[in-house]
Short mmCIF file of C-alpha atoms in Angstrom, two decimals:
data_model
loop_
_atom_site.label_atom_id
_atom_site.label_comp_id
_atom_site.label_asym_id
_atom_site.label_seq_id
_atom_site.Cartn_x
_atom_site.Cartn_y
_atom_site.Cartn_z
CA MET S 169 106.44 94.28 96.02
CA PRO S 170 102.88 95.95 96.31
CA PRO S 171 101.69 97.10 92.67
CA ASN S 172 102.10 100.81 94.06
CA ALA S 173 105.59 100.25 94.76
CA PRO S 174 108.24 101.33 92.34
CA ALA S 175 108.97 98.51 89.84
CA LEU S 176 112.65 97.37 90.42
CA THR S 177 114.10 94.39 88.75
CA PRO S 178 115.58 91.64 91.02
CA GLU S 179 119.11 92.71 90.01
CA GLN S 180 118.48 96.25 90.57
CA CYS S 181 117.17 95.37 94.42
CA GLU S 182 120.15 93.50 95.03
CA ALA S 183 122.53 96.18 93.71
CA PHE S 184 120.65 98.60 95.97
CA GLY S 185 121.10 96.46 98.57
CA ALA S 186 124.65 95.98 98.03
CA GLU S 187 125.14 99.58 98.02
CA MET S 188 123.26 99.89 101.56
CA ASP S 189 125.61 97.14 102.92
CA ALA S 190 128.79 98.99 101.87
CA LEU S 191 127.51 102.10 103.51
CA ARG S 192 126.51 100.29 106.69
CA GLN S 193 129.96 98.98 106.65
CA ARG S 194 131.89 102.13 106.01
CA ILE S 195 130.05 103.66 108.97
CA VAL S 196 130.62 100.71 111.35
CA SER S 197 134.42 100.69 110.53
CA ASP S 198 134.30 104.30 111.29
CA LEU S 199 132.83 104.12 114.99
CA GLY S 200 135.09 105.60 117.66
CA ALA S 201 135.62 107.90 120.24
CA GLU S 202 133.50 110.74 118.77
CA ASP S 203 130.39 108.47 118.99
CA ALA S 204 131.32 107.36 122.44
CA GLU S 205 131.72 111.03 123.95
CA TYR S 206 128.61 112.13 121.94
CA ILE S 207 126.24 109.67 123.69
CA ARG S 208 127.84 110.18 127.11
CA GLN S 209 127.45 114.19 126.70
CA VAL S 210 123.76 113.34 125.99
CA VAL S 211 123.61 111.34 129.07
CA ARG S 212 125.13 114.23 130.95
CA VAL S 213 122.89 116.75 129.84
CA GLN S 214 119.92 114.34 130.29
CA ARG S 215 120.83 114.02 133.76
CA ALA S 216 121.56 117.77 134.56
CA LEU S 217 118.07 118.75 133.04
CA GLU S 218 116.46 115.78 135.46
CA VAL S 219 118.33 117.08 138.42
CA THR S 220 117.21 120.70 137.44
CA GLY S 221 113.86 120.07 136.83
CA ARG S 222 113.18 118.00 139.63
CA GLY S 223 114.79 120.72 141.97
CA LEU S 224 113.04 123.68 140.58
CA LEU S 225 109.64 121.62 141.51
CA PHE S 226 110.74 122.25 145.26
CA ALA S 227 109.94 126.01 144.73
CA GLY S 228 107.06 125.18 142.51
CA PHE S 229 104.84 127.47 144.54
CA LEU S 230 106.23 130.44 142.33
CA PRO S 231 104.49 129.83 138.64
CA PRO S 232 107.53 130.69 136.41
CA VAL S 233 109.60 127.86 138.43
CA TRP S 234 107.02 125.35 138.29
CA LEU S 235 106.91 125.91 134.66
CA GLY S 236 110.51 126.14 134.09
CA GLY S 237 110.63 122.67 136.55
CA VAL S 238 108.32 121.02 134.11
CA ALA S 239 110.06 122.38 130.90
CA ALA S 240 113.52 120.79 132.28
CA LEU S 241 111.85 117.59 133.24
CA SER S 242 109.97 116.87 129.92
CA LEU S 243 113.21 117.50 128.17
CA SER S 244 115.17 115.09 130.39
CA LYS S 245 112.09 112.61 129.65
CA ILE S 246 112.32 113.10 125.90
CA LEU S 247 116.06 112.83 125.72
CA ASP S 248 115.92 109.61 127.80
CA ASN S 249 113.51 107.94 125.66
CA MET S 250 114.46 109.14 122.20
CA GLU S 251 117.93 109.81 121.84
CA ILE S 252 119.37 107.36 124.76
CA GLY S 253 116.79 105.20 125.54
CA HIS S 254 115.44 104.01 122.11
CA ASN S 255 118.91 103.80 120.59
CA VAL S 256 120.74 102.12 123.51
CA LEU S 257 117.95 99.37 123.55
CA HIS S 258 118.92 98.70 119.63
CA GLY S 259 122.36 97.85 120.54
CA GLN S 260 123.75 100.93 118.98
CA TYR S 261 126.57 101.28 121.55
CA ASP S 262 126.97 97.68 122.83
CA TRP S 263 130.12 97.88 121.31
CA LEU S 264 131.44 100.45 123.89
CA ARG S 265 131.22 97.63 126.60
CA ASP S 266 129.69 100.11 128.91
CA GLU S 267 127.30 98.60 131.12
CA ALA S 268 125.34 101.93 131.54
CA LEU S 269 124.72 102.19 127.63
CA ASN S 270 124.33 98.27 127.13
CA SER S 271 121.15 97.09 125.65
CA GLN S 272 121.00 94.09 127.85
CA THR S 273 120.88 96.29 130.91
CA PHE S 274 119.39 99.45 130.15
CA GLU S 275 115.75 100.63 131.10
CA MET S 276 114.06 103.63 129.97
CA ASP S 277 112.15 106.21 131.88
CA ILE S 278 108.82 104.66 131.01
CA VAL S 279 106.49 101.99 132.17
CA ALA S 280 107.17 99.28 129.72
CA PRO S 281 109.85 96.96 130.53
CA ALA S 282 112.84 96.96 128.37
CA GLU S 283 112.79 93.28 127.91
CA LEU S 284 109.08 93.32 126.48
CA TRP S 285 110.02 96.60 124.22
CA LYS S 286 112.89 95.12 122.45
CA ARG S 287 110.68 91.77 121.51
CA SER S 288 107.96 93.87 120.28
CA HIS S 289 109.91 96.72 118.94
CA ASN S 290 113.57 95.54 117.85
CA PHE S 291 112.11 91.93 116.50
CA GLY S 292 108.50 92.30 115.66
CA HIS S 293 108.49 95.95 114.33
CA HIS S 294 111.84 96.04 112.55
CA THR S 295 111.60 92.48 111.10
CA TYR S 296 108.22 92.83 109.73
CA THR S 297 108.01 96.61 108.88
CA ASN S 298 104.90 97.66 107.40
CA ILE S 299 103.64 94.01 106.68
CA VAL S 300 100.03 94.07 107.48
CA GLY S 301 99.25 91.29 109.98
CA LYS S 302 102.75 90.89 111.03
CA ASP S 303 103.83 94.23 112.15
CA ARG S 304 101.84 94.99 115.40
CA ASP S 305 102.58 98.89 115.30
CA ILE S 306 100.12 99.16 112.32
CA GLY S 307 97.58 100.51 114.15
CA TYR S 308 98.89 99.02 117.73
CA TRP S 309 95.68 96.92 117.34
CA ILE S 310 93.10 99.78 118.04
CA LEU S 311 93.59 102.14 115.21
CA ARG S 312 92.98 101.53 111.44
CA LEU S 313 95.99 102.85 109.25
CA THR S 314 95.90 100.97 106.04
CA PRO S 315 92.84 100.23 103.86
CA GLU S 316 94.41 96.73 103.84
CA GLN S 317 92.85 96.57 107.52
CA ARG S 318 89.30 95.43 107.43
CA TRP S 319 86.88 98.24 108.06
CA SER S 320 84.20 97.73 110.91
CA PRO S 321 81.90 100.28 112.64
CA TYR S 322 84.41 100.44 115.55
CA TYR S 323 86.81 102.39 113.32
CA LEU S 324 84.24 105.39 113.33
CA GLY S 325 86.12 106.21 116.40
CA ASN S 326 89.54 106.28 114.54
CA PRO S 327 90.51 109.94 115.28
CA VAL S 328 89.34 109.59 119.02
CA TYR S 329 90.99 106.67 119.62
CA ALA S 330 94.58 108.21 118.13
CA ALA S 331 94.14 111.42 120.40
CA LEU S 332 93.75 109.00 123.54
CA LEU S 333 96.53 107.30 122.98
CA SER S 334 98.86 110.00 122.35
CA VAL S 335 97.76 111.17 125.79
CA ILE S 336 98.53 107.75 127.48
CA PHE S 337 101.39 106.82 124.95
CA GLN S 338 103.69 105.30 127.49
CA TRP S 339 101.06 102.96 129.04
CA GLY S 340 99.54 102.10 125.39
CA VAL S 341 103.08 100.81 124.63
CA MET S 342 103.28 99.00 127.64
CA LEU S 343 99.82 97.26 127.16
CA HIS S 344 100.85 96.75 123.43
CA ASP S 345 103.44 94.26 124.43
CA LEU S 346 100.48 91.98 126.10
CA GLU S 347 99.76 91.11 122.46
CA ALA S 348 95.99 90.81 123.14
CA GLU S 349 95.45 89.51 119.67
CA ARG S 350 97.65 86.45 120.35
CA VAL S 351 96.11 86.03 123.67
CA LEU S 352 92.23 86.22 122.08
CA SER S 353 93.30 83.62 119.29
CA GLY S 354 94.96 81.34 121.72
CA GLU S 355 98.36 81.65 120.15
CA LYS S 356 99.82 83.12 123.45
CA GLY S 357 98.94 80.91 126.50
CA TRP S 358 98.19 82.69 130.14
CA ASP S 359 101.75 81.37 131.45
CA GLU S 360 103.24 83.68 129.17
CA VAL S 361 100.66 86.33 129.89
CA SER S 362 101.08 86.09 133.44
CA SER S 363 104.86 86.28 133.12
CA ASP S 364 104.67 89.32 130.80
CA ALA S 365 101.97 91.17 133.24
CA LYS S 366 103.96 90.66 136.41
CA LYS S 367 107.20 92.42 134.53
CA MET S 368 104.83 95.29 133.61
CA ALA S 369 103.20 95.67 137.03
CA ALA S 370 106.90 95.71 138.41
CA LYS S 371 108.13 98.32 136.33
CA SER S 372 105.16 100.34 136.24
CA LEU S 373 104.84 100.41 139.95
CA ARG S 374 108.26 101.60 140.04
CA GLN S 375 107.64 104.40 137.57
CA VAL S 376 104.44 105.46 139.17
CA GLY S 377 106.19 105.11 142.87
CA LYS S 378 108.91 107.43 141.53
CA ASP S 379 106.89 110.13 139.81
CA TYR S 380 103.69 110.22 141.82
CA VAL S 381 104.78 109.22 145.32
CA LEU S 382 108.39 109.48 146.20
CA PHE S 383 109.13 112.88 144.44
CA PRO S 384 105.88 114.67 145.54
CA ALA S 385 106.49 113.50 149.11
CA LEU S 386 109.70 114.88 149.24
CA THR S 387 108.55 118.46 148.27
CA GLY S 388 106.31 118.46 151.42
CA PRO S 389 103.39 121.03 151.29
CA LEU S 390 104.12 121.13 147.48
CA ALA S 391 103.33 117.48 147.15
CA PRO S 392 100.23 118.40 144.51
CA LEU S 393 102.17 120.91 142.68
CA THR S 394 105.23 118.31 142.08
CA PHE S 395 102.55 115.71 141.27
CA ALA S 396 100.98 117.84 138.88
CA GLY S 397 104.38 118.92 137.54
CA ASN S 398 105.37 115.37 137.14
CA ALA S 399 102.14 114.38 135.20
CA SER S 400 102.61 117.17 133.03
CA ALA S 401 106.40 116.19 132.12
CA ASN S 402 104.89 112.79 131.14
CA LEU S 403 102.44 114.28 129.02
CA ILE S 404 104.55 116.32 126.99
CA ARG S 405 106.82 113.38 126.67
CA ASN S 406 103.83 111.06 125.41
CA LEU S 407 102.61 113.48 122.94
CA TRP S 408 106.36 114.28 121.55
CA GLY S 409 106.98 110.52 121.34
CA PHE S 410 103.69 109.55 119.63
CA SER S 411 104.06 112.35 116.93
CA ILE S 412 107.53 111.41 116.05
CA ILE S 413 106.89 107.79 115.98
CA PHE S 414 103.52 108.14 114.14
CA CYS S 415 105.10 110.28 111.26
CA GLY S 416 107.76 107.64 110.92
CA HIS S 417 105.37 105.22 109.45
CA PHE S 418 101.90 106.36 108.70
CA PRO S 419 102.06 109.64 106.39
CA ASP S 420 100.44 109.26 102.94
CA ASP S 421 102.81 107.50 100.35
CA VAL S 422 104.31 105.46 102.88
CA VAL S 423 103.69 101.74 101.62
CA THR S 424 102.43 98.72 103.51
CA PHE S 425 102.77 95.08 102.25
CA THR S 426 100.89 91.98 102.52
CA GLU S 427 102.43 88.96 103.62
CA GLU S 428 102.71 87.43 100.23
CA GLU S 429 104.50 90.37 98.85
CA ALA S 430 107.28 90.16 101.41
CA ALA S 431 107.44 86.03 101.33
CA ASN S 432 110.72 85.04 100.35
CA GLU S 433 112.41 88.53 99.94
CA SER S 434 115.85 89.02 99.15
CA ARG S 435 118.24 91.11 101.25
CA GLY S 436 118.07 93.87 98.86
CA GLN S 437 114.00 93.32 98.81
CA TRP S 438 114.21 93.81 102.71
CA TYR S 439 116.06 97.25 102.06
CA VAL S 440 113.37 98.19 99.58
CA ARG S 441 110.64 97.73 102.05
CA GLN S 442 112.14 99.53 105.01
CA LEU S 443 112.65 102.46 102.74
CA LEU S 444 109.19 102.21 101.29
CA GLY S 445 107.76 101.75 104.70
CA SER S 446 109.59 104.64 106.47
CA ALA S 447 109.18 108.71 106.41
CA ASN S 448 111.41 111.45 107.45
CA ILE S 449 110.93 114.89 109.17
CA THR S 450 112.95 117.72 108.41
CA GLY S 451 114.24 120.01 110.92
CA SER S 452 117.15 121.87 112.61
CA LYS S 453 119.99 119.83 114.76
CA LEU S 454 118.11 120.46 117.95
CA PHE S 455 114.68 118.65 116.44
CA HIS S 456 116.74 115.92 115.29
CA LEU S 457 118.30 115.44 118.92
CA LEU S 458 115.04 115.61 120.70
CA SER S 459 113.41 113.26 118.20
CA GLY S 460 116.11 110.72 119.02
CA ASN S 461 117.02 111.25 115.15
CA LEU S 462 113.89 109.17 114.44
CA SER S 463 113.26 112.23 112.20
CA HIS S 464 115.74 110.00 110.15
CA GLN S 465 113.35 107.24 110.18
CA ILE S 466 114.44 105.91 106.60
CA GLU S 467 117.89 105.69 107.78
CA HIS S 468 117.17 104.40 111.15
CA HIS S 469 115.27 101.49 109.46
CA LEU S 470 118.00 100.87 106.82
CA PHE S 471 120.80 100.62 109.72
CA PRO S 472 118.86 100.21 113.15
CA ASP S 473 122.04 99.08 114.91
CA ILE S 474 124.34 101.87 114.34
CA PRO S 475 124.39 105.07 116.22
CA ALA S 476 121.64 107.50 115.46
CA ARG S 477 124.13 110.47 115.35
CA ARG S 478 125.26 109.08 112.08
CA TYR S 479 122.06 109.15 110.16
CA SER S 480 122.06 112.74 109.55
CA GLN S 481 125.58 112.47 107.89
CA ILE S 482 124.66 109.42 105.71
CA ALA S 483 120.97 110.78 104.83
CA GLU S 484 121.89 112.50 101.64
CA GLU S 485 123.95 109.57 100.24
CA VAL S 486 121.01 107.59 100.95
CA ARG S 487 118.64 109.94 99.35
CA ASP S 488 120.67 110.29 96.30
CA THR S 489 121.18 106.45 95.97
CA CYS S 490 117.20 106.55 95.75
CA ARG S 491 117.33 109.11 93.17
CA ARG S 492 119.40 106.93 91.05
CA TYR S 493 117.52 103.73 91.46
CA GLY S 494 114.11 105.88 91.24
CA LEU S 495 113.16 105.16 94.60
CA PRO S 496 110.87 107.65 96.60
CA TYR S 497 112.33 109.36 99.84
CA ASN S 498 109.56 110.16 101.81
CA THR S 499 110.24 113.50 104.09
CA GLY S 500 108.84 116.81 104.86
CA PRO S 501 108.64 119.01 107.82
CA LEU S 502 106.66 117.79 110.89
CA HIS S 503 103.51 119.86 110.39
CA ARG S 504 103.05 118.34 106.69
CA GLN S 505 103.80 114.85 107.97
CA LEU S 506 101.75 115.18 111.15
CA GLY S 507 98.82 116.68 108.99
CA SER S 508 98.94 113.88 106.61
CA VAL S 509 98.81 111.38 109.68
CA ALA S 510 96.03 113.05 111.06
CA ARG S 511 94.07 113.22 107.60
CA LYS S 512 94.52 109.35 107.34
CA LEU S 513 93.23 108.47 110.46
CA VAL S 514 90.03 110.52 109.52
CA ARG S 515 89.76 108.98 106.06
CA LEU S 516 90.26 105.50 107.28
CA ALA S 517 87.59 105.87 110.04
CA LEU S 518 85.18 105.46 107.04
CA PRO S 519 84.66 102.34 104.64
CA GLY S 520 87.46 102.23 102.08
CA GLY S 521 89.67 104.93 103.22
CA GLY S 522 90.38 106.28 99.65
CA PRO S 523 94.22 106.54 98.56
CA GLY S 524 95.92 105.80 101.85
CA GLY S 525 98.76 103.48 101.63
CA LYS S 526 99.14 104.13 97.85
CA HIS S 527 102.17 105.70 96.51
CA THR S 528 101.79 109.22 94.96
CA GLU S 529 104.15 111.67 94.44
CA THR S 530 104.61 114.07 97.17
CA PRO S 531 106.17 117.47 96.74
CA ALA S 532 109.49 115.99 98.00
CA THR S 533 109.44 113.24 95.41
CA LYS S 534 108.71 115.61 92.94
CA ASN S 535 111.91 117.59 93.95
CA GLN S 536 114.06 114.44 93.47
CA ALA S 537 112.55 113.59 90.06
CA ALA S 538 113.41 117.08 88.85
#
């Protein structure tokens, strides 16, 4: 464990892990009709929003109608990506044996192919969470998000790069899967690069064709307005997804690890790393739904394959367990977590980077201690 992580004995780590295993098993044993009805209802709402949004854009010459169409389509894309796509691709609903909700066949409404997304996210990110040099989500190869990343003058643009990435986030996620650093090091051969690039081209052409050719053409003389509406919905989804995801791992007090610190870790230590490497966001039920329940990033990283609707049900129990073991539980409202990420991006644009990545008590952990 890093020196800035809470000190637990090996026995305490294993006891914590055993409690998490028992909690997971209890939820898995309870999965059933309510979980199935929930995700199918979310899919019905998402489809209704998409039909409504695209339908309203047929009357987009009226500004209020155009705005309504953009709002409905944005919500549709957010639900598709966050509560449905992300969670289905984690295999959270494979037990339903429903092809429409199966991780092997589902495709999200983004340009990144599901096959490549699962490789980098489900395996790369969730296996090596917050291990510098192994978790490729730390900085997405273009940002400096921990002092352990060596500084260079390039990082003076850290906040600018992050702002640009938020605007084109779905494209950034797709290109991230090319694994440019492995290509440059020679670890990834050109045959593999070519195979991945073909899959990306096929998926992105399908997405671009749908949003920027087919549906604009269907609205005839309103095509420019429909084009703008679809682009606006994609932009809103990009900004929302970037904000939720960056608040899940990059606020201050989230701990990063070296490869040596994570080597030969036990199951209990794996749970502790997932906990220390994640952060939650507080909010309403609607907020949690629109975040894909990634507002419960801690519970998601502890149990990535159980339906996300369950995270809010177990959050207090996880938090209480952390309290008993003296482990921090990083949570706070969106504005505070996002502000913390923004300050870190600015701080780490400069050499050193100050206390980023060091565990210091937040008001949330202070409350727990009390």
